[in-house]
Short mmCIF file of C-alpha atoms in Angstrom, two decimals:
data_model
loop_
_atom_site.label_atom_id
_atom_site.label_comp_id
_atom_site.label_asym_id
_atom_site.label_seq_id
_atom_site.Cartn_x
_atom_site.Cartn_y
_atom_site.Cartn_z
CA MET V 1 0.00 0.00 0.00
CA ARG V 2 0.99 3.62 -0.48
CA VAL V 3 0.79 5.07 3.02
CA LEU V 4 1.14 8.70 4.04
CA HIS V 5 2.03 9.68 7.63
CA ILE V 6 1.45 13.28 8.72
CA VAL V 7 3.18 14.72 11.81
CA THR V 8 3.18 18.22 13.27
CA TYR V 9 6.91 18.77 13.58
CA VAL V 10 10.22 17.01 12.95
CA SER V 11 13.56 18.42 14.08
CA SER V 12 17.06 17.14 14.75
CA ASP V 13 16.66 17.70 18.50
CA GLY V 14 13.46 15.66 18.65
CA ALA V 15 11.58 18.53 20.28
CA PHE V 16 8.13 17.18 19.37
CA GLY V 17 8.89 14.12 21.45
CA GLY V 18 6.90 10.90 21.46
CA PRO V 19 4.53 11.45 18.50
CA MET V 20 7.49 12.04 16.18
CA ARG V 21 9.29 8.92 17.41
CA VAL V 22 6.11 6.85 17.19
CA ALA V 23 5.53 7.98 13.61
CA PHE V 24 9.13 7.18 12.65
CA GLY V 25 8.90 3.73 14.22
CA GLN V 26 5.60 2.94 12.52
CA ALA V 27 6.85 4.17 9.14
CA GLU V 28 10.01 2.07 9.39
CA ALA V 29 8.09 -1.06 10.41
CA LEU V 30 5.58 -0.62 7.59
CA ALA V 31 8.39 -0.08 5.07
CA ARG V 32 10.03 -3.32 6.23
CA ARG V 33 6.74 -5.06 5.46
CA GLY V 34 6.86 -3.86 1.86
CA HIS V 35 4.69 -0.75 1.93
CA GLU V 36 5.56 2.49 0.15
CA VAL V 37 5.61 4.95 3.04
CA THR V 38 5.99 8.73 2.97
CA LEU V 39 6.09 10.92 6.08
CA VAL V 40 5.41 14.65 5.83
CA ALA V 41 5.87 17.20 8.61
CA GLY V 42 6.56 20.80 9.44
CA ALA V 43 10.16 21.52 10.33
CA PRO V 44 12.63 24.33 11.12
CA VAL V 45 13.81 24.48 7.49
CA PRO V 46 13.84 27.46 5.08
CA GLU V 47 12.82 25.37 2.06
CA PRO V 48 11.17 21.97 1.58
CA GLN V 49 13.49 19.00 2.03
CA GLU V 50 13.19 15.37 1.00
CA TYR V 51 15.29 12.38 1.99
CA VAL V 52 15.04 8.64 2.56
CA GLN V 53 15.62 7.01 5.93
CA ALA V 54 15.04 3.43 7.09
CA GLY V 55 13.26 2.56 3.84
CA TYR V 56 10.70 5.37 3.76
CA THR V 57 10.59 8.91 2.38
CA VAL V 58 10.56 12.00 4.60
CA ARG V 59 9.32 15.34 3.24
CA LEU V 60 9.77 18.37 5.47
CA PHE V 61 8.15 21.76 4.95
CA PRO V 62 8.92 25.15 6.52
CA SER V 63 6.89 25.87 9.63
CA ARG V 64 6.65 28.92 11.84
CA ARG V 65 4.75 30.10 14.88
CA LEU V 66 1.69 32.23 14.40
CA GLY V 67 2.02 35.55 16.20
CA ARG V 68 3.58 35.31 19.63
CA GLY V 69 2.34 31.82 20.30
CA ARG V 70 4.46 29.35 22.23
CA GLY V 71 4.54 25.61 21.96
CA PHE V 72 3.48 23.51 19.01
CA ALA V 73 -0.20 24.51 18.96
CA SER V 74 0.67 27.80 17.25
CA LEU V 75 2.78 26.24 14.47
CA ILE V 76 1.62 26.64 10.88
CA SER V 77 2.97 25.14 7.66
CA PRO V 78 1.03 26.51 4.68
CA ARG V 79 3.40 24.95 2.14
CA MET V 80 2.78 21.52 3.60
CA THR V 81 -0.98 22.00 3.37
CA TRP V 82 -0.64 23.18 -0.22
CA HIS V 83 1.52 20.15 -1.02
CA LEU V 84 -1.15 17.83 0.36
CA LEU V 85 -3.84 19.53 -1.70
CA ARG V 86 -1.80 19.24 -4.90
CA SER V 87 0.23 16.06 -4.72
CA MET V 88 -1.51 13.26 -2.84
CA ALA V 89 -3.48 11.55 -5.61
CA ARG V 90 -1.25 8.45 -5.42
CA CYS V 91 -1.85 7.87 -1.70
CA ASP V 92 -3.98 4.86 -0.74
CA VAL V 93 -4.44 5.83 2.91
CA ALA V 94 -3.27 8.59 5.25
CA HIS V 95 -2.32 8.23 8.91
CA ILE V 96 -2.61 11.62 10.63
CA HIS V 97 -0.87 12.01 13.99
CA LEU V 98 -3.50 14.53 14.98
CA ALA V 99 -3.02 17.33 17.48
CA ARG V 100 -5.03 20.44 18.20
CA ASP V 101 -2.64 22.54 16.13
CA LEU V 102 -2.49 24.48 12.86
CA VAL V 103 -0.40 21.90 11.01
CA THR V 104 -2.23 18.59 11.32
CA ILE V 105 -5.74 20.08 11.51
CA PRO V 106 -5.41 21.85 8.11
CA ALA V 107 -3.70 18.70 6.81
CA SER V 108 -6.73 16.63 7.77
CA VAL V 109 -8.97 19.10 5.94
CA ALA V 110 -6.76 18.79 2.86
CA ILE V 111 -6.89 14.99 3.04
CA ARG V 112 -10.69 15.08 3.19
CA MET V 113 -10.82 17.49 0.27
CA ARG V 114 -8.73 15.02 -1.74
CA ARG V 115 -11.14 12.26 -0.66
CA ILE V 116 -8.32 10.10 0.68
CA PRO V 117 -9.28 7.51 3.32
CA TYR V 118 -7.52 8.15 6.60
CA VAL V 119 -7.03 7.17 10.21
CA VAL V 120 -6.03 9.54 12.98
CA GLN V 121 -3.89 8.93 16.05
CA PRO V 122 -4.02 11.72 18.67
CA HIS V 123 -1.39 10.35 21.10
CA GLY V 124 -3.37 11.78 24.02
CA MET V 125 -3.08 15.30 22.60
CA ILE V 126 -6.82 15.84 22.09
CA ASP V 127 -9.03 16.03 25.15
CA PRO V 128 -11.96 18.22 26.23
CA SER V 129 -11.08 21.89 26.67
CA ASP V 130 -12.95 24.87 28.08
CA LYS V 131 -10.77 27.36 26.21
CA LEU V 132 -12.75 29.40 23.70
CA LEU V 133 -10.24 29.05 20.85
CA ALA V 134 -10.02 25.29 21.35
CA ARG V 135 -13.81 24.96 21.34
CA VAL V 136 -14.09 26.97 18.12
CA LEU V 137 -11.33 24.91 16.46
CA ASP V 138 -12.95 21.69 17.64
CA PHE V 139 -16.34 22.65 16.22
CA ALA V 140 -14.91 23.78 12.89
CA ALA V 141 -12.23 21.17 12.27
CA THR V 142 -11.15 18.82 15.06
CA ARG V 143 -14.51 17.11 15.50
CA PRO V 144 -15.06 16.61 11.74
CA SER V 145 -11.53 15.20 11.48
CA LEU V 146 -12.29 12.68 14.22
CA ARG V 147 -15.79 11.89 13.00
CA ARG V 148 -14.85 11.24 9.39
CA ALA V 149 -11.76 9.15 10.10
CA SER V 150 -12.09 5.46 9.36
CA ASP V 151 -10.51 4.85 12.78
CA VAL V 152 -9.34 7.00 15.67
CA LEU V 153 -6.44 5.02 17.11
CA VAL V 154 -6.27 5.33 20.89
CA LEU V 155 -3.72 4.03 23.35
CA THR V 156 -5.82 3.46 26.47
CA ASP V 157 -9.40 3.29 27.71
CA ARG V 158 -8.85 6.69 29.30
CA GLU V 159 -7.94 8.23 25.95
CA GLN V 160 -10.96 6.58 24.34
CA ALA V 161 -13.21 8.23 26.93
CA GLU V 162 -11.59 11.62 26.34
CA ILE V 163 -12.05 11.35 22.57
CA ALA V 164 -15.71 10.42 23.06
CA LYS V 165 -16.23 13.62 25.04
CA VAL V 166 -14.81 15.67 22.16
CA GLU V 167 -16.59 13.76 19.37
CA PRO V 168 -19.06 11.04 20.44
CA ARG V 169 -19.31 9.67 16.89
CA ALA V 170 -15.60 8.96 16.53
CA ALA V 171 -14.87 5.31 15.70
CA THR V 172 -12.14 4.55 18.23
CA ARG V 173 -9.90 1.49 18.13
CA SER V 174 -7.11 0.49 20.50
CA VAL V 175 -3.59 0.29 19.03
CA PRO V 176 -0.63 0.45 21.44
CA ASN V 177 2.71 2.07 20.87
CA GLY V 178 5.49 -0.34 20.01
CA ILE V 179 9.24 -0.42 19.74
CA ARG V 180 11.76 -2.38 17.70
CA ARG V 181 14.11 -4.51 19.77
CA THR V 182 17.36 -3.41 18.18
CA ALA V 183 19.02 -1.26 20.82
CA THR V 184 22.15 -2.46 22.59
CA ARG V 185 21.18 -3.27 26.16
CA ARG V 186 23.27 -2.18 29.10
CA ILE V 187 25.27 -4.87 30.89
CA GLY V 188 25.60 -4.95 34.65
CA LYS V 189 25.63 -2.14 37.15
CA GLN V 190 25.94 1.41 35.85
CA GLY V 191 27.15 4.59 37.54
CA ASN V 192 25.00 6.76 39.77
CA THR V 193 23.27 8.94 37.17
CA VAL V 194 19.56 9.55 37.68
CA LEU V 195 17.97 10.78 34.45
CA PHE V 196 15.00 12.96 33.52
CA LEU V 197 14.52 12.93 29.73
CA ALA V 198 11.45 14.81 28.50
CA ARG V 199 10.20 18.20 27.41
CA LEU V 200 10.51 20.79 30.18
CA HIS V 201 6.74 21.22 30.36
CA PRO V 202 4.49 21.46 33.43
CA ARG V 203 2.88 18.09 32.63
CA LYS V 204 6.31 16.42 32.70
CA ARG V 205 7.06 17.93 36.15
CA PRO V 206 10.80 18.60 35.86
CA ARG V 207 10.66 20.63 39.08
CA ALA V 208 9.45 17.55 40.95
CA PHE V 209 12.55 15.77 39.66
CA VAL V 210 14.78 18.54 41.04
CA GLU V 211 12.94 18.50 44.38
CA MET V 212 13.47 14.74 44.47
CA ALA V 213 17.20 15.30 43.98
CA GLY V 214 17.13 17.55 47.02
CA VAL V 215 15.41 14.88 49.12
CA LEU V 216 18.07 12.35 48.09
CA ARG V 217 20.97 14.64 48.97
CA GLU V 218 21.86 12.70 52.13
CA THR V 219 20.80 9.15 51.27
CA LEU V 220 22.44 9.09 47.81
CA PRO V 221 25.39 11.47 48.24
CA ASP V 222 27.22 10.20 45.14
CA ALA V 223 24.26 10.40 42.75
CA GLN V 224 24.25 12.86 39.86
CA PHE V 225 20.98 14.06 38.36
CA ILE V 226 20.58 15.02 34.68
CA VAL V 227 17.68 17.07 33.30
CA ALA V 228 17.57 16.58 29.52
CA GLY V 229 15.03 17.94 27.06
CA PRO V 230 13.86 21.05 25.21
CA ASP V 231 12.28 23.93 27.09
CA GLU V 232 8.51 24.28 26.99
CA GLY V 233 8.08 26.85 29.70
CA GLU V 234 9.77 25.27 32.74
CA ALA V 235 13.50 25.83 32.11
CA VAL V 236 13.77 29.14 33.98
CA ASP V 237 11.89 27.81 37.01
CA VAL V 238 13.98 24.63 37.00
CA ALA V 239 17.20 26.67 36.99
CA ARG V 240 15.93 28.85 39.83
CA LEU V 241 14.94 25.80 41.86
CA ILE V 242 18.35 24.20 41.41
CA GLU V 243 19.96 27.40 42.65
CA SER V 244 17.59 27.85 45.59
CA LEU V 245 18.19 24.27 46.76
CA SER V 246 21.97 24.61 46.28
CA LEU V 247 22.02 21.63 43.93
CA GLY V 248 24.26 23.10 41.26
CA ASP V 249 26.94 20.49 41.92
CA ARG V 250 24.49 17.59 41.63
CA VAL V 251 21.86 18.55 39.03
CA SER V 252 22.86 19.32 35.44
CA CYS V 253 20.55 20.70 32.74
CA ILE V 254 21.87 19.65 29.32
CA GLY V 255 19.07 20.88 27.04
CA PRO V 256 17.63 19.06 24.02
CA VAL V 257 19.00 15.66 23.05
CA ARG V 258 19.11 14.39 19.49
CA PRO V 259 16.90 11.32 18.96
CA SER V 260 19.98 9.38 17.87
CA ASP V 261 21.53 10.01 21.30
CA THR V 262 18.59 9.08 23.52
CA ASP V 263 19.41 5.37 23.69
CA ARG V 264 22.96 6.12 24.79
CA LEU V 265 21.81 8.56 27.46
CA LEU V 266 19.21 6.12 28.77
CA ARG V 267 21.65 3.21 28.70
CA GLU V 268 24.20 5.13 30.75
CA ALA V 269 21.68 6.03 33.47
CA ARG V 270 21.30 4.01 36.65
CA VAL V 271 17.58 4.80 36.68
CA PHE V 272 15.18 6.79 34.49
CA VAL V 273 12.57 8.91 36.27
CA LEU V 274 9.46 10.29 34.53
CA PRO V 275 7.34 12.24 37.07
CA SER V 276 4.67 13.12 34.46
CA VAL V 277 0.97 13.33 35.25
CA ASP V 278 -1.94 12.32 33.01
CA GLU V 279 0.16 11.21 30.05
CA VAL V 280 -1.14 8.41 27.91
CA PHE V 281 1.76 6.26 26.69
CA PRO V 282 5.19 7.92 27.01
CA MET V 283 7.64 6.56 24.45
CA THR V 284 10.65 7.38 26.62
CA ILE V 285 9.52 4.71 29.06
CA LEU V 286 9.47 2.13 26.27
CA GLU V 287 12.90 3.32 25.16
CA ALA V 288 14.26 2.91 28.69
CA PHE V 289 12.76 -0.58 28.82
CA ASN V 290 14.41 -1.36 25.49
CA VAL V 291 17.94 -0.54 26.66
CA GLY V 292 17.52 -2.22 30.04
CA THR V 293 17.35 0.83 32.32
CA PRO V 294 15.06 0.66 35.39
CA VAL V 295 12.12 3.07 35.35
CA VAL V 296 10.38 5.05 38.10
CA THR V 297 7.14 6.79 37.14
CA THR V 298 3.64 7.74 38.39
CA ASP V 299 0.26 6.07 38.64
CA SER V 300 -1.57 8.65 36.51
CA LEU V 301 0.06 7.45 33.28
CA GLY V 302 -1.94 5.35 30.85
CA LEU V 303 0.91 2.85 30.87
CA ALA V 304 0.84 2.42 34.67
CA ASP V 305 -1.43 -0.64 34.77
CA LEU V 306 0.74 -2.52 32.27
CA CYS V 307 3.85 -1.60 34.25
CA ASN V 308 2.26 -2.97 37.41
CA GLU V 309 1.01 -6.12 35.68
CA TYR V 310 4.47 -7.01 34.39
CA GLY V 311 6.51 -5.56 37.24
CA ALA V 312 8.22 -3.43 34.60
CA ALA V 313 8.61 -0.19 36.58
CA ILE V 314 8.14 1.21 40.05
CA VAL V 315 4.84 3.08 39.83
CA THR V 316 4.56 5.74 42.53
CA ASP V 317 1.82 8.12 43.64
CA GLY V 318 3.77 10.93 41.97
CA SER V 319 4.78 12.66 45.19
CA VAL V 320 8.35 13.87 45.53
CA GLU V 321 8.80 11.59 48.53
CA GLY V 322 7.41 8.59 46.63
CA LEU V 323 9.71 9.22 43.68
CA ALA V 324 12.72 9.62 45.97
CA SER V 325 11.97 6.41 47.85
CA ALA V 326 11.67 4.45 44.59
CA VAL V 327 14.92 5.84 43.19
CA GLN V 328 16.73 5.04 46.41
CA GLU V 329 15.42 1.47 46.27
CA VAL V 330 16.64 0.95 42.69
CA VAL V 331 20.08 2.48 43.27
CA GLN V 332 20.77 0.68 46.54
CA ASP V 333 19.40 -2.76 45.64
CA GLU V 334 20.62 -4.19 42.35
CA SER V 335 18.18 -7.09 42.63
CA VAL V 336 15.32 -4.59 42.36
CA ALA V 337 16.84 -3.16 39.17
CA ASP V 338 17.29 -6.65 37.74
CA ARG V 339 13.69 -7.57 38.53
CA LEU V 340 12.35 -4.41 36.88
CA CYS V 341 14.43 -4.95 33.75
CA ALA V 342 13.22 -8.54 33.45
CA GLY V 343 9.60 -7.42 33.72
CA ALA V 344 10.14 -4.66 31.18
CA ASP V 345 11.76 -7.07 28.74
CA ARG V 346 8.80 -9.45 29.01
CA LEU V 347 6.32 -6.59 28.53
CA LEU V 348 8.04 -5.45 25.34
CA ARG V 349 8.20 -8.97 23.93
CA GLU V 350 4.63 -9.93 24.74
CA ARG V 351 2.66 -6.71 24.31
CA LEU V 352 4.61 -3.84 22.73
CA SER V 353 6.38 -5.16 19.62
CA ILE V 354 6.44 -2.66 16.74
CA ASP V 355 5.94 -5.51 14.26
CA ALA V 356 2.68 -6.46 15.96
CA VAL V 357 1.63 -2.80 15.85
CA ALA V 358 2.47 -2.62 12.13
CA GLU V 359 0.30 -5.67 11.48
CA LEU V 360 -2.61 -4.02 13.28
CA LEU V 361 -2.09 -0.84 11.26
CA GLU V 362 -2.10 -2.80 8.01
CA GLN V 363 -5.48 -4.27 8.91
CA ARG V 364 -6.96 -0.85 9.70
CA TYR V 365 -5.46 0.71 6.56
CA ARG V 366 -7.05 -1.99 4.40
CA VAL V 367 -10.43 -1.37 6.01
CA ALA V 368 -10.06 2.37 5.40
CA ALA V 369 -8.92 1.93 1.80
CA SER V 370 -11.76 -0.48 1.04
CA GLN V 371 -14.38 2.03 2.07
CA LYS V 372 -15.85 4.49 -0.35
CA ALA V 373 -14.58 8.05 -0.45
CA VAL V 374 -14.52 9.72 2.95
CA ARG V 375 -17.94 10.77 4.17
#
């Protein structure tokens, strides 16, 4: 099949995070299965670019922020939308990694105008909102995009419920994230690095990570704490907190990390901590599992039940004290780390293989392509 993936933003520093990495992984897996895959996205480029990676084609288009907007919601990429309107006649099905933004929403409109069957995957980025602009956008474009999709691919029951609140007529279907088991796994005990790797956004709670480092000052005196990821509003507060807690010699902020370097950074860490709240299916947790690094996270994540079922991570209540206690347990008891890594390995093998995900996607694409032109 000729499959088109549409993503909001692609950059060398991986700033868009999980949705970009999920799209890349899906495109690669589908290409390995013989499909002709193209991925289009906005990007920090002055002119359109095209290249081939891992067996599929990537087309990037200039994007910019509208007005003084921050974050990805204010991004626009008119040239990408125009490209979709003009050049997509040879596409059998589109897979839109949909967000409430001005890149993928116009793209979904263009896909419907070209009468191309499509599925959407929101990655937890679309939920009910009381904001006036969001409600207007939802009425005009988000809800029709969800309603007219052959499938809305959701990660958890919680996300399915959130989508139903936005558009009750959306045809939701569960498809998990997956990962390819190719990364070199760490061997034996590592140093004493405790890692936060995520966007510096309030939902990710980087300040809770820094506060946790302060709590562990006495019990883990040799530990070093790394805050890695692009700023999305929290960097200044994180820096101030590090200074106010006198943690400058123990907590380092290293900024964005290239996607090609994330496995190395995770592999070198003694433990990976993700203090996020209300996230659906964080890919960094799967990546930590894949390289054999123990994970500490919170019970509000959509992945928490699976982690508990397989013993794949220490799932805390999200409090600073709970996070600190879990990190201390992993660092001081290697048998705990070994047990977590074994559970994570089993979870990836049994439930989160990218090849199994690609097979599910193939089935849904065929259903979409067999239908008549989009309603």
